[in-house]
Amino acid sequence: MELTANAKINLTLDILRKREDGYHDLQMVMQSVTLADQLTVAPAQGEEGTALSDLHFLPTGGKNLAQMAAAAFRAATGRGGEVDVSIRKRVPVCAGLAGGSADAAAVLRAMNGLAGTGLSLEELAQIGERVGSDVPFCVLGGTALAEGRGERLTPLAPLPACYITLCKPPFSISTPQLFSRVNVRKIVRRPDTAGVIAALEAGDLAGVARRMYNVFEDVLETRRLAEINEIKSVLIDCGALGASMSGSGPSVFGLFADRDRAQEACDCLLESYRDVFLCAPAGPNV
Ligand code: C5P
């Protein structure tokens, strides 16, 4: 079975409170994008399933999120066998783009097809919760408000047609470490989540772009923040309607109404960065 695993960006990311279980209650407007990994999922040749990709440093066995998703599917349904997963990796890893979660979500959809279980996407999303906080959104895709740990999803009006220039600077940020630096009571700047949702409903791209924000930007180390801000400046100077960091970073994206300007931003950023992509919003999975 061949599947496309779309990356996501956060149009907003807000942290509401720290929970007893160590996780945080979040409020995020999530958007799937056309930047994607390609997966092939087939019944395993050997006794145990494998997960092979074109990135040699990713785990190839049970520690790969794709295999963790297959195990979660078998545990939840009592159906489905071992699978070999082959991943053409295009989404940068440790980038705040949910690349690994997208692969896990694609494996859940594949297992559902291969095992003929006929589960709904909502049921698959519930299984995905056990694999990672971003997996449920990646199962559904499209545009959604994610709350709780990230698993409570409300579909939203789609992001109006636009172009998205995405840039991942060459450093990675540990998600748990970043969460540990957040003091919820000291968050000064927050995204206008309700405003973004209203702008989505009105089909107002500029209104969405203007209100985007990610509270993680406040707790970045000074030199990291400087680099994120520099990328944002390039995007805005090239005509982005707004720019923000995605997830726990370090990827930064800008929304453009105009393709030529989005391409110009790519060309500018490619002078300093390798991981630069021009993509577009992607709709929900069906
Ligand atoms: O669920 P996932 O494994 O993707 O989360 C990685 C880490 O991010 C968690 O171990 C936790 O430290 C942090 N996290 C959090 N609150 C969330 C999601 C993740 O504190 N809602």
GROMACS .gro file of C-alpha atoms and ligand atoms in nm, residues 15 17-19 21-26 28 65 101 129-135 147-151 175-177 179-180 216, ligand 1:
model
   52
   15ILE     CA    1   0.008   2.656   2.629
   17ARG     CA    2  -0.154   2.489   3.182
   18LYS     CA    3   0.078   2.222   3.312
   19ARG     CA    4  -0.106   1.901   3.403
   21ASP     CA    5   0.058   1.389   3.435
   22GLY     CA    6   0.353   1.605   3.323
   23TYR     CA    7   0.194   1.698   2.990
   24HIS     CA    8   0.060   2.044   2.909
   25ASP     CA    9  -0.287   2.148   2.798
   26LEU     CA   10  -0.246   2.313   2.462
   28MET     CA   11  -0.322   2.491   1.862
   65LEU     CA   12   0.731   0.560   1.527
  101SER     CA   13   0.386   1.149   1.365
  129GLU     CA   14  -0.293   0.908   2.086
  130ARG     CA   15  -0.088   0.631   2.242
  131VAL     CA   16   0.189   0.678   1.987
  132GLY     CA   17   0.232   1.057   2.019
  133SER     CA   18   0.045   1.381   2.084
  134ASP     CA   19   0.051   1.496   1.718
  135VAL     CA   20  -0.052   1.159   1.569
  147GLU     CA   21  -0.671   2.091   2.247
  148GLY     CA   22  -0.581   1.890   2.557
  149ARG     CA   23  -0.251   1.711   2.492
  150GLY     CA   24  -0.322   1.770   2.124
  151GLU     CA   25  -0.569   1.480   2.086
  175THR     CA   26   1.053   1.925   2.283
  176PRO     CA   27   1.050   1.811   2.651
  177GLN     CA   28   1.331   2.061   2.731
  179PHE     CA   29   0.823   2.254   2.760
  180SER     CA   30   1.026   2.250   3.083
  216PHE     CA   31   0.750   2.862   2.239
  287C5P     O1   32   0.338   1.301   2.307
  287C5P     P1   33   0.478   1.319   2.260
  287C5P     O2   34   0.563   1.197   2.283
  287C5P     O3   35   0.488   1.370   2.121
  287C5P     O4   36   0.540   1.434   2.353
  287C5P     C1   37   0.679   1.454   2.368
  287C5P     C2   38   0.704   1.529   2.497
  287C5P     O5   39   0.654   1.664   2.486
  287C5P     C3   40   0.635   1.474   2.619
  287C5P     O6   41   0.713   1.378   2.683
  287C5P     C4   42   0.618   1.597   2.708
  287C5P     O7   43   0.738   1.626   2.775
  287C5P     C5   44   0.596   1.707   2.607
  287C5P     N1   45   0.453   1.740   2.586
  287C5P     C6   46   0.383   1.812   2.681
  287C5P     N2   47   0.250   1.842   2.658
  287C5P     C7   48   0.190   1.806   2.543
  287C5P     C8   49   0.260   1.734   2.444
  287C5P     C9   50   0.393   1.702   2.469
  287C5P     O8   51   0.437   1.847   2.787
  287C5P     N3   52   0.063   1.841   2.522
   0.00000   0.00000   0.00000
